[in-house]
mmCIF file of N, CA, C and O in Angstrom:
data_model
loop_
_atom_site.group_PDB
_atom_site.id
_atom_site.type_symbol
_atom_site.label_atom_id
_atom_site.label_comp_id
_atom_site.label_asym_id
_atom_site.label_seq_id
_atom_site.Cartn_x
_atom_site.Cartn_y
_atom_site.Cartn_z
ATOM 1 N N LEU A 1 24.936 -29.366 -72.945
ATOM 2 C CA LEU A 1 24.372 -29.063 -71.638
ATOM 3 C C LEU A 1 23.409 -27.889 -71.741
ATOM 4 O O LEU A 1 22.321 -27.936 -71.178
ATOM 5 N N ARG A 2 23.797 -26.888 -72.499
ATOM 6 C CA ARG A 2 22.926 -25.718 -72.631
ATOM 7 C C ARG A 2 21.575 -26.105 -73.238
ATOM 8 O O ARG A 2 20.521 -25.666 -72.777
ATOM 9 N N GLY A 3 21.602 -26.933 -74.267
ATOM 10 C CA GLY A 3 20.358 -27.391 -74.880
ATOM 11 C C GLY A 3 19.515 -28.199 -73.909
ATOM 12 O O GLY A 3 18.297 -28.043 -73.846
ATOM 13 N N TYR A 4 20.159 -29.065 -73.139
ATOM 14 C CA TYR A 4 19.438 -29.868 -72.159
ATOM 15 C C TYR A 4 18.764 -28.967 -71.128
ATOM 16 O O TYR A 4 17.590 -29.155 -70.800
ATOM 17 N N LEU A 5 19.505 -27.990 -70.627
ATOM 18 C CA LEU A 5 18.934 -27.080 -69.625
ATOM 19 C C LEU A 5 17.782 -26.281 -70.220
ATOM 20 O O LEU A 5 16.777 -26.026 -69.540
ATOM 21 N N TYR A 6 17.900 -25.919 -71.485
ATOM 22 C CA TYR A 6 16.802 -25.227 -72.162
ATOM 23 C C TYR A 6 15.557 -26.122 -72.186
ATOM 24 O O TYR A 6 14.448 -25.671 -71.906
ATOM 25 N N LEU A 7 15.740 -27.396 -72.505
ATOM 26 C CA LEU A 7 14.603 -28.320 -72.513
ATOM 27 C C LEU A 7 13.997 -28.458 -71.121
ATOM 28 O O LEU A 7 12.779 -28.568 -70.980
ATOM 29 N N CYS A 8 14.834 -28.452 -70.088
ATOM 30 C CA CYS A 8 14.323 -28.525 -68.713
ATOM 31 C C CYS A 8 13.402 -27.353 -68.402
ATOM 32 O O CYS A 8 12.382 -27.511 -67.740
ATOM 33 N N VAL A 9 13.760 -26.164 -68.906
ATOM 34 C CA VAL A 9 12.987 -24.959 -68.623
ATOM 35 C C VAL A 9 11.713 -24.911 -69.454
ATOM 36 O O VAL A 9 10.662 -24.507 -68.968
ATOM 37 N N THR A 10 11.775 -25.347 -70.699
ATOM 38 C CA THR A 10 10.641 -25.185 -71.605
ATOM 39 C C THR A 10 9.669 -26.360 -71.603
ATOM 40 O O THR A 10 8.545 -26.218 -72.075
ATOM 41 N N SER A 11 10.068 -27.499 -71.072
ATOM 42 C CA SER A 11 9.201 -28.674 -71.075
ATOM 43 C C SER A 11 8.239 -28.632 -69.901
ATOM 44 O O SER A 11 8.610 -28.260 -68.793
ATOM 45 N N LYS A 12 7.012 -29.043 -70.150
ATOM 46 C CA LYS A 12 6.031 -29.106 -69.062
ATOM 47 C C LYS A 12 6.273 -30.335 -68.181
ATOM 48 O O LYS A 12 5.833 -30.384 -67.046
ATOM 49 N N ASP A 13 6.984 -31.313 -68.705
ATOM 50 C CA ASP A 13 7.304 -32.529 -67.961
ATOM 51 C C ASP A 13 8.784 -32.543 -67.596
ATOM 52 O O ASP A 13 9.592 -31.850 -68.215
ATOM 53 N N ALA A 14 9.138 -33.336 -66.614
ATOM 54 C CA ALA A 14 10.541 -33.500 -66.242
ATOM 55 C C ALA A 14 11.307 -34.088 -67.428
ATOM 56 O O ALA A 14 10.771 -34.907 -68.177
ATOM 57 N N VAL A 15 12.534 -33.668 -67.603
ATOM 58 C CA VAL A 15 13.375 -34.148 -68.694
ATOM 59 C C VAL A 15 14.453 -35.042 -68.105
ATOM 60 O O VAL A 15 15.224 -34.603 -67.249
ATOM 61 N N GLY A 16 14.495 -36.284 -68.549
ATOM 62 C CA GLY A 16 15.495 -37.221 -68.049
ATOM 63 C C GLY A 16 16.889 -36.903 -68.581
ATOM 64 O O GLY A 16 17.040 -36.272 -69.622
ATOM 65 N N MET A 17 17.885 -37.355 -67.838
ATOM 66 C CA MET A 17 19.278 -37.201 -68.263
ATOM 67 C C MET A 17 19.719 -38.530 -68.861
ATOM 68 O O MET A 17 19.711 -39.550 -68.181
ATOM 69 N N TYR A 18 20.099 -38.502 -70.127
ATOM 70 C CA TYR A 18 20.432 -39.732 -70.842
ATOM 71 C C TYR A 18 21.887 -39.801 -71.276
ATOM 72 O O TYR A 18 22.257 -40.713 -72.000
ATOM 73 N N SER A 19 22.696 -38.865 -70.860
ATOM 74 C CA SER A 19 24.097 -38.858 -71.250
ATOM 75 C C SER A 19 24.977 -38.719 -70.016
ATOM 76 O O SER A 19 24.909 -37.710 -69.311
ATOM 77 N N LYS A 20 25.791 -39.726 -69.765
ATOM 78 C CA LYS A 20 26.716 -39.635 -68.634
ATOM 79 C C LYS A 20 27.698 -38.483 -68.832
ATOM 80 O O LYS A 20 28.074 -37.819 -67.866
ATOM 81 N N ASP A 21 28.117 -38.248 -70.070
ATOM 82 C CA ASP A 21 29.059 -37.160 -70.343
ATOM 83 C C ASP A 21 28.447 -35.800 -70.024
ATOM 84 O O ASP A 21 29.082 -34.955 -69.392
ATOM 85 N N VAL A 22 27.219 -35.570 -70.457
ATOM 86 C CA VAL A 22 26.561 -34.291 -70.182
ATOM 87 C C VAL A 22 26.291 -34.167 -68.682
ATOM 88 O O VAL A 22 26.486 -33.104 -68.097
ATOM 89 N N ASP A 23 25.866 -35.247 -68.051
ATOM 90 C CA ASP A 23 25.609 -35.217 -66.615
ATOM 91 C C ASP A 23 26.891 -34.905 -65.836
ATOM 92 O O ASP A 23 26.871 -34.108 -64.893
ATOM 93 N N ASN A 24 27.998 -35.500 -66.233
ATOM 94 C CA ASN A 24 29.274 -35.208 -65.572
ATOM 95 C C ASN A 24 29.664 -33.744 -65.753
ATOM 96 O O ASN A 24 30.177 -33.114 -64.821
ATOM 97 N N LEU A 25 29.433 -33.207 -66.935
ATOM 98 C CA LEU A 25 29.705 -31.788 -67.177
ATOM 99 C C LEU A 25 28.834 -30.928 -66.268
ATOM 100 O O LEU A 25 29.317 -29.976 -65.645
ATOM 101 N N TRP A 26 27.570 -31.268 -66.153
ATOM 102 C CA TRP A 26 26.647 -30.532 -65.291
ATOM 103 C C TRP A 26 27.118 -30.577 -63.828
ATOM 104 O O TRP A 26 27.140 -29.564 -63.142
ATOM 105 N N HIS A 27 27.522 -31.769 -63.368
ATOM 106 C CA HIS A 27 28.009 -31.902 -61.991
ATOM 107 C C HIS A 27 29.211 -30.991 -61.742
ATOM 108 O O HIS A 27 29.304 -30.356 -60.688
ATOM 109 N N THR A 28 30.110 -30.927 -62.689
ATOM 110 C CA THR A 28 31.279 -30.060 -62.547
ATOM 111 C C THR A 28 30.872 -28.599 -62.556
ATOM 112 O O THR A 28 31.334 -27.802 -61.731
ATOM 113 N N PHE A 29 29.996 -28.225 -63.463
ATOM 114 C CA PHE A 29 29.557 -26.834 -63.592
ATOM 115 C C PHE A 29 28.874 -26.356 -62.306
ATOM 116 O O PHE A 29 29.087 -25.236 -61.847
ATOM 117 N N ILE A 30 28.072 -27.209 -61.712
ATOM 118 C CA ILE A 30 27.349 -26.848 -60.491
ATOM 119 C C ILE A 30 28.314 -26.472 -59.367
ATOM 120 O O ILE A 30 28.001 -25.638 -58.519
ATOM 121 N N LEU A 31 29.492 -27.068 -59.358
ATOM 122 C CA LEU A 31 30.471 -26.769 -58.311
ATOM 123 C C LEU A 31 30.937 -25.313 -58.356
ATOM 124 O O LEU A 31 31.363 -24.761 -57.343
ATOM 125 N N PHE A 32 30.871 -24.717 -59.520
ATOM 126 C CA PHE A 32 31.227 -23.307 -59.695
ATOM 127 C C PHE A 32 29.928 -22.508 -59.559
ATOM 128 O O PHE A 32 29.349 -22.043 -60.535
ATOM 129 N N THR A 33 29.457 -22.394 -58.321
ATOM 130 C CA THR A 33 28.106 -21.926 -58.042
ATOM 131 C C THR A 33 27.803 -20.548 -58.615
ATOM 132 O O THR A 33 26.729 -20.337 -59.172
ATOM 133 N N ARG A 34 28.710 -19.608 -58.479
ATOM 134 C CA ARG A 34 28.441 -18.258 -58.989
ATOM 135 C C ARG A 34 28.300 -18.264 -60.511
ATOM 136 O O ARG A 34 27.374 -17.666 -61.059
ATOM 137 N N GLU A 35 29.211 -18.939 -61.179
ATOM 138 C CA GLU A 35 29.171 -19.001 -62.635
ATOM 139 C C GLU A 35 27.933 -19.750 -63.120
ATOM 140 O O GLU A 35 27.282 -19.353 -64.075
ATOM 141 N N TYR A 36 27.607 -20.863 -62.433
ATOM 142 C CA TYR A 36 26.439 -21.646 -62.824
ATOM 143 C C TYR A 36 25.156 -20.846 -62.621
ATOM 144 O O TYR A 36 24.274 -20.832 -63.484
ATOM 145 N N CYS A 37 25.059 -20.162 -61.512
ATOM 146 C CA CYS A 37 23.876 -19.345 -61.232
ATOM 147 C C CYS A 37 23.733 -18.239 -62.286
ATOM 148 O O CYS A 37 22.652 -18.020 -62.827
ATOM 149 N N ALA A 38 24.845 -17.558 -62.593
ATOM 150 C CA ALA A 38 24.812 -16.495 -63.605
ATOM 151 C C ALA A 38 24.422 -17.069 -64.969
ATOM 152 O O ALA A 38 23.601 -16.495 -65.685
ATOM 153 N N PHE A 39 25.009 -18.195 -65.347
ATOM 154 C CA PHE A 39 24.694 -18.851 -66.626
ATOM 155 C C PHE A 39 23.213 -19.209 -66.688
ATOM 156 O O PHE A 39 22.532 -18.930 -67.671
ATOM 157 N N SER A 40 22.711 -19.832 -65.627
ATOM 158 C CA SER A 40 21.306 -20.233 -65.595
ATOM 159 C C SER A 40 20.386 -19.036 -65.781
ATOM 160 O O SER A 40 19.447 -19.078 -66.582
ATOM 161 N N ASN A 41 20.651 -17.989 -65.039
ATOM 162 C CA ASN A 41 19.801 -16.800 -65.114
ATOM 163 C C ASN A 41 19.905 -16.103 -66.462
ATOM 164 O O ASN A 41 18.899 -15.641 -67.009
ATOM 165 N N LEU A 42 21.106 -16.031 -67.019
ATOM 166 C CA LEU A 42 21.307 -15.368 -68.314
ATOM 167 C C LEU A 42 20.666 -16.131 -69.462
ATOM 168 O O LEU A 42 20.028 -15.552 -70.328
ATOM 169 N N THR A 43 20.853 -17.434 -69.483
ATOM 170 C CA THR A 43 20.395 -18.214 -70.633
ATOM 171 C C THR A 43 18.970 -18.725 -70.495
ATOM 172 O O THR A 43 18.308 -18.967 -71.498
ATOM 173 N N ASN A 44 18.510 -18.924 -69.264
ATOM 174 C CA ASN A 44 17.194 -19.537 -69.069
ATOM 175 C C ASN A 44 16.256 -18.707 -68.201
ATOM 176 O O ASN A 44 15.106 -19.063 -68.034
ATOM 177 N N GLY A 45 16.775 -17.648 -67.594
ATOM 178 C CA GLY A 45 15.933 -16.774 -66.796
ATOM 179 C C GLY A 45 15.651 -17.261 -65.391
ATOM 180 O O GLY A 45 14.913 -16.628 -64.660
ATOM 181 N N LEU A 46 16.205 -18.401 -65.017
ATOM 182 C CA LEU A 46 16.017 -18.919 -63.674
ATOM 183 C C LEU A 46 17.097 -19.926 -63.351
ATOM 184 O O LEU A 46 17.764 -20.442 -64.223
ATOM 185 N N TYR A 47 17.251 -20.197 -62.069
ATOM 186 C CA TYR A 47 18.221 -21.190 -61.610
ATOM 187 C C TYR A 47 17.635 -22.577 -61.845
ATOM 188 O O TYR A 47 16.491 -22.846 -61.485
ATOM 189 N N ILE A 48 18.413 -23.454 -62.440
ATOM 190 C CA ILE A 48 17.950 -24.811 -62.717
ATOM 191 C C ILE A 48 18.615 -25.754 -61.728
ATOM 192 O O ILE A 48 19.833 -25.909 -61.723
ATOM 193 N N HIS A 49 17.801 -26.348 -60.881
ATOM 194 C CA HIS A 49 18.314 -27.262 -59.866
ATOM 195 C C HIS A 49 18.621 -28.622 -60.464
ATOM 196 O O HIS A 49 17.940 -29.079 -61.390
ATOM 197 N N HIS A 50 19.639 -29.261 -59.945
ATOM 198 C CA HIS A 50 19.960 -30.638 -60.310
ATOM 199 C C HIS A 50 19.186 -31.535 -59.356
ATOM 200 O O HIS A 50 19.284 -31.406 -58.142
ATOM 201 N N ASP A 51 18.379 -32.413 -59.917
ATOM 202 C CA ASP A 51 17.521 -33.279 -59.110
ATOM 203 C C ASP A 51 17.811 -34.728 -59.499
ATOM 204 O O ASP A 51 17.158 -35.286 -60.381
ATOM 205 N N PRO A 52 18.805 -35.348 -58.858
ATOM 206 C CA PRO A 52 19.199 -36.703 -59.271
ATOM 207 C C PRO A 52 18.102 -37.733 -59.020
ATOM 208 O O PRO A 52 17.262 -37.566 -58.137
ATOM 209 N N VAL A 53 18.136 -38.775 -59.815
ATOM 210 C CA VAL A 53 17.196 -39.887 -59.661
ATOM 211 C C VAL A 53 17.668 -40.747 -58.494
ATOM 212 O O VAL A 53 18.835 -41.123 -58.417
ATOM 213 N N ARG A 54 16.766 -41.021 -57.604
ATOM 214 C CA ARG A 54 17.091 -41.873 -56.459
ATOM 215 C C ARG A 54 16.978 -43.339 -56.875
ATOM 216 O O ARG A 54 16.235 -43.680 -57.802
ATOM 217 N N GLU A 55 17.698 -44.186 -56.196
ATOM 218 C CA GLU A 55 17.691 -45.610 -56.521
ATOM 219 C C GLU A 55 16.268 -46.161 -56.533
ATOM 220 O O GLU A 55 15.907 -46.951 -57.404
ATOM 221 N N SER A 56 15.436 -45.719 -55.617
ATOM 222 C CA SER A 56 14.056 -46.206 -55.539
ATOM 223 C C SER A 56 13.206 -45.740 -56.722
ATOM 224 O O SER A 56 12.125 -46.280 -56.953
ATOM 225 N N GLU A 57 13.681 -44.747 -57.476
ATOM 226 C CA GLU A 57 12.934 -44.233 -58.626
ATOM 227 C C GLU A 57 13.356 -44.887 -59.940
ATOM 228 O O GLU A 57 12.747 -44.646 -60.973
ATOM 229 N N ARG A 58 14.392 -45.713 -59.892
ATOM 230 C CA ARG A 58 14.854 -46.384 -61.109
ATOM 231 C C ARG A 58 13.895 -47.506 -61.493
ATOM 232 O O ARG A 58 13.275 -48.118 -60.624
ATOM 233 N N PRO A 59 13.769 -47.789 -62.798
ATOM 234 C CA PRO A 59 12.868 -48.876 -63.218
ATOM 235 C C PRO A 59 13.271 -50.204 -62.590
ATOM 236 O O PRO A 59 14.455 -50.534 -62.535
ATOM 237 N N ALA A 60 12.274 -50.936 -62.107
ATOM 238 C CA ALA A 60 12.540 -52.228 -61.472
ATOM 239 C C ALA A 60 11.733 -53.355 -62.105
ATOM 240 O O ALA A 60 11.931 -54.508 -61.773
ATOM 241 N N THR A 61 10.838 -52.995 -63.025
ATOM 242 C CA THR A 61 9.977 -53.997 -63.654
ATOM 243 C C THR A 61 10.038 -53.826 -65.163
ATOM 244 O O THR A 61 10.517 -52.808 -65.679
ATOM 245 N N THR A 62 9.510 -54.810 -65.854
ATOM 246 C CA THR A 62 9.425 -54.730 -67.312
ATOM 247 C C THR A 62 8.602 -53.512 -67.719
ATOM 248 O O THR A 62 8.979 -52.792 -68.648
ATOM 249 N N GLU A 63 7.523 -53.276 -67.001
ATOM 250 C CA GLU A 63 6.676 -52.112 -67.305
ATOM 251 C C GLU A 63 7.435 -50.811 -67.059
ATOM 252 O O GLU A 63 7.309 -49.856 -67.816
ATOM 253 N N GLY A 64 8.214 -50.787 -65.991
ATOM 254 C CA GLY A 64 9.019 -49.601 -65.693
ATOM 255 C C GLY A 64 10.050 -49.327 -66.763
ATOM 256 O O GLY A 64 10.273 -48.177 -67.165
ATOM 257 N N TRP A 65 10.681 -50.401 -67.253
ATOM 258 C CA TRP A 65 11.682 -50.232 -68.324
ATOM 259 C C TRP A 65 11.007 -49.792 -69.622
ATOM 260 O O TRP A 65 11.559 -48.984 -70.369
ATOM 261 N N ALA A 66 9.808 -50.308 -69.892
ATOM 262 C CA ALA A 66 9.075 -49.889 -71.094
ATOM 263 C C ALA A 66 8.728 -48.407 -71.004
ATOM 264 O O ALA A 66 8.871 -47.665 -71.988
ATOM 265 N N LYS A 67 8.304 -47.954 -69.834
ATOM 266 C CA LYS A 67 7.993 -46.537 -69.634
ATOM 267 C C LYS A 67 9.247 -45.685 -69.817
ATOM 268 O O LYS A 67 9.220 -44.648 -70.478
ATOM 269 N N ALA A 68 10.371 -46.130 -69.242
ATOM 270 C CA ALA A 68 11.631 -45.395 -69.376
ATOM 271 C C ALA A 68 12.066 -45.324 -70.836
ATOM 272 O O ALA A 68 12.554 -44.281 -71.303
ATOM 273 N N SER A 69 11.884 -46.398 -71.580
ATOM 274 C CA SER A 69 12.234 -46.402 -73.005
ATOM 275 C C SER A 69 11.378 -45.416 -73.782
ATOM 276 O O SER A 69 11.863 -44.711 -74.664
ATOM 277 N N GLY A 70 10.077 -45.365 -73.448
ATOM 278 C CA GLY A 70 9.173 -44.404 -74.089
ATOM 279 C C GLY A 70 9.559 -42.967 -73.780
ATOM 280 O O GLY A 70 9.498 -42.097 -74.644
ATOM 281 N N GLU A 71 9.978 -42.711 -72.532
ATOM 282 C CA GLU A 71 10.412 -41.364 -72.145
ATOM 283 C C GLU A 71 11.683 -40.972 -72.892
ATOM 284 O O GLU A 71 11.844 -39.823 -73.306
ATOM 285 N N TYR A 72 12.583 -41.920 -73.082
ATOM 286 C CA TYR A 72 13.810 -41.651 -73.842
ATOM 287 C C TYR A 72 13.471 -41.334 -75.300
ATOM 288 O O TYR A 72 13.995 -40.373 -75.870
ATOM 289 N N ALA A 73 12.570 -42.106 -75.895
ATOM 290 C CA ALA A 73 12.152 -41.847 -77.276
ATOM 291 C C ALA A 73 11.509 -40.468 -77.391
ATOM 292 O O ALA A 73 11.754 -39.730 -78.362
ATOM 293 N N GLN A 74 10.703 -40.086 -76.392
ATOM 294 C CA GLN A 74 10.091 -38.757 -76.386
ATOM 295 C C GLN A 74 11.154 -37.673 -76.260
ATOM 296 O O GLN A 74 11.056 -36.619 -76.897
ATOM 297 N N PHE A 75 12.180 -37.909 -75.460
ATOM 298 C CA PHE A 75 13.277 -36.960 -75.332
ATOM 299 C C PHE A 75 13.923 -36.704 -76.697
ATOM 300 O O PHE A 75 14.174 -35.561 -77.071
ATOM 301 N N ILE A 76 14.170 -37.769 -77.446
ATOM 302 C CA ILE A 76 14.778 -37.624 -78.776
ATOM 303 C C ILE A 76 13.867 -36.804 -79.684
ATOM 304 O O ILE A 76 14.324 -35.881 -80.361
ATOM 305 N N ARG A 77 12.580 -37.114 -79.706
ATOM 306 C CA ARG A 77 11.642 -36.359 -80.548
ATOM 307 C C ARG A 77 11.599 -34.882 -80.148
ATOM 308 O O ARG A 77 11.623 -33.990 -81.004
ATOM 309 N N THR A 78 11.552 -34.626 -78.848
ATOM 310 C CA THR A 78 11.499 -33.245 -78.363
ATOM 311 C C THR A 78 12.774 -32.491 -78.716
ATOM 312 O O THR A 78 12.727 -31.353 -79.175
ATOM 313 N N TYR A 79 13.917 -33.124 -78.512
ATOM 314 C CA TYR A 79 15.209 -32.517 -78.841
ATOM 315 C C TYR A 79 15.245 -32.129 -80.324
ATOM 316 O O TYR A 79 15.579 -31.003 -80.674
ATOM 317 N N GLU A 80 14.906 -33.086 -81.183
ATOM 318 C CA GLU A 80 14.983 -32.836 -82.627
ATOM 319 C C GLU A 80 13.992 -31.775 -83.073
ATOM 320 O O GLU A 80 14.310 -30.936 -83.922
ATOM 321 N N ALA A 81 12.795 -31.771 -82.513
ATOM 322 C CA ALA A 81 11.793 -30.767 -82.878
ATOM 323 C C ALA A 81 12.187 -29.390 -82.352
ATOM 324 O O ALA A 81 12.033 -28.378 -83.053
ATOM 325 N N THR A 82 12.716 -29.331 -81.154
ATOM 326 C CA THR A 82 13.083 -28.058 -80.542
ATOM 327 C C THR A 82 14.254 -27.404 -81.262
ATOM 328 O O THR A 82 14.232 -26.195 -81.530
ATOM 329 N N PHE A 83 15.270 -28.179 -81.574
ATOM 330 C CA PHE A 83 16.490 -27.622 -82.162
ATOM 331 C C PHE A 83 16.548 -27.790 -83.679
ATOM 332 O O PHE A 83 17.509 -27.376 -84.311
ATOM 333 N N ASN A 84 15.504 -28.389 -84.267
ATOM 334 C CA ASN A 84 15.399 -28.562 -85.706
ATOM 335 C C ASN A 84 16.656 -29.212 -86.289
ATOM 336 O O ASN A 84 17.195 -28.758 -87.296
ATOM 337 N N GLN A 85 17.106 -30.257 -85.621
ATOM 338 C CA GLN A 85 18.279 -31.002 -86.089
ATOM 339 C C GLN A 85 18.248 -32.404 -85.487
ATOM 340 O O GLN A 85 17.555 -32.647 -84.511
ATOM 341 N N MET A 86 19.006 -33.285 -86.100
ATOM 342 C CA MET A 86 19.119 -34.644 -85.563
ATOM 343 C C MET A 86 19.776 -34.563 -84.187
ATOM 344 O O MET A 86 20.611 -33.690 -83.942
ATOM 345 N N ILE A 87 19.408 -35.480 -83.334
ATOM 346 C CA ILE A 87 19.971 -35.489 -81.988
ATOM 347 C C ILE A 87 21.478 -35.724 -82.045
ATOM 348 O O ILE A 87 21.964 -36.490 -82.870
ATOM 349 N N ASP A 88 22.196 -35.026 -81.197
ATOM 350 C CA ASP A 88 23.646 -35.174 -81.135
ATOM 351 C C ASP A 88 23.977 -36.581 -80.628
ATOM 352 O O ASP A 88 23.317 -37.092 -79.725
ATOM 353 N N PRO A 89 24.987 -37.225 -81.177
ATOM 354 C CA PRO A 89 25.337 -38.592 -80.765
ATOM 355 C C PRO A 89 25.651 -38.738 -79.273
ATOM 356 O O PRO A 89 25.567 -39.839 -78.736
ATOM 357 N N ILE A 90 25.976 -37.655 -78.587
ATOM 358 C CA ILE A 90 26.269 -37.755 -77.153
ATOM 359 C C ILE A 90 25.049 -38.252 -76.376
ATOM 360 O O ILE A 90 25.175 -38.783 -75.282
ATOM 361 N N TRP A 91 23.864 -38.100 -76.978
ATOM 362 C CA TRP A 91 22.626 -38.522 -76.314
ATOM 363 C C TRP A 91 22.202 -39.936 -76.674
ATOM 364 O O TRP A 91 21.243 -40.452 -76.112
ATOM 365 N N LEU A 92 22.864 -40.562 -77.629
ATOM 366 C CA LEU A 92 22.423 -41.879 -78.082
ATOM 367 C C LEU A 92 22.971 -42.973 -77.176
ATOM 368 O O LEU A 92 24.171 -43.048 -76.918
ATOM 369 N N LEU A 93 22.083 -43.803 -76.704
ATOM 370 C CA LEU A 93 22.453 -44.921 -75.846
ATOM 371 C C LEU A 93 22.785 -46.123 -76.711
ATOM 372 O O LEU A 93 22.309 -46.248 -77.833
ATOM 373 N N ASP A 94 23.554 -47.024 -76.172
ATOM 374 C CA ASP A 94 23.798 -48.303 -76.847
ATOM 375 C C ASP A 94 22.704 -49.273 -76.447
ATOM 376 O O ASP A 94 22.956 -50.401 -76.047
ATOM 377 N N GLY A 95 21.470 -48.810 -76.517
ATOM 378 C CA GLY A 95 20.342 -49.590 -76.035
ATOM 379 C C GLY A 95 20.111 -49.266 -74.572
ATOM 380 O O GLY A 95 20.978 -48.749 -73.899
ATOM 381 N N VAL A 96 18.952 -49.567 -74.097
ATOM 382 C CA VAL A 96 18.646 -49.371 -72.680
ATOM 383 C C VAL A 96 18.795 -50.724 -72.029
ATOM 384 O O VAL A 96 18.000 -51.620 -72.254
ATOM 385 N N LEU A 97 19.852 -50.870 -71.269
ATOM 386 C CA LEU A 97 20.176 -52.155 -70.659
ATOM 387 C C LEU A 97 20.110 -52.036 -69.148
ATOM 388 O O LEU A 97 20.383 -50.991 -68.575
ATOM 389 N N GLN A 98 19.770 -53.125 -68.526
ATOM 390 C CA GLN A 98 19.790 -53.148 -67.061
ATOM 391 C C GLN A 98 21.059 -53.839 -66.616
ATOM 392 O O GLN A 98 21.300 -54.986 -66.955
ATOM 393 N N ALA A 99 21.894 -53.110 -65.894
ATOM 394 C CA ALA A 99 23.125 -53.684 -65.365
ATOM 395 C C ALA A 99 23.255 -53.193 -63.929
ATOM 396 O O ALA A 99 23.570 -52.043 -63.686
ATOM 397 N N GLU A 100 22.989 -54.063 -63.020
ATOM 398 C CA GLU A 100 23.029 -53.713 -61.592
ATOM 399 C C GLU A 100 22.154 -52.511 -61.289
ATOM 400 O O GLU A 100 22.537 -51.603 -60.572
ATOM 401 N N GLY A 101 20.965 -52.479 -61.919
ATOM 402 C CA GLY A 101 19.994 -51.422 -61.615
ATOM 403 C C GLY A 101 20.259 -50.096 -62.275
ATOM 404 O O GLY A 101 19.646 -49.111 -61.918
ATOM 405 N N GLU A 102 21.160 -50.009 -63.247
ATOM 406 C CA GLU A 102 21.446 -48.734 -63.891
ATOM 407 C C GLU A 102 21.129 -48.790 -65.380
ATOM 408 O O GLU A 102 21.175 -49.846 -65.996
ATOM 409 N N ILE A 103 20.817 -47.626 -65.942
ATOM 410 C CA ILE A 103 20.706 -47.504 -67.386
ATOM 411 C C ILE A 103 22.108 -47.221 -67.876
ATOM 412 O O ILE A 103 22.768 -46.295 -67.406
ATOM 413 N N VAL A 104 22.611 -48.040 -68.795
ATOM 414 C CA VAL A 104 23.965 -47.849 -69.324
ATOM 415 C C VAL A 104 23.913 -47.660 -70.820
ATOM 416 O O VAL A 104 22.967 -47.975 -71.460
#
């Protein structure tokens, strides 16, 4: 989560969330508002807002899924270049599949 939040702060583009486990951890952490605010300010210098993807923003076309796949590939490249290590398996998807409108 800390690495993801770092990427959110340092990236010029929005950084997608590709791990349900990390996202669930973030959701829990946000509930502890004082601790989360202090952590954000200490480690990143600012409060990092959680901005969930709305259903209308999810890919609905082949082109949309291709764009989402490219963004995921860019996330992996950015992660590995930023942290100078292979991406942690928690971020690896079992493929990008469409199941009732969700990336699983």
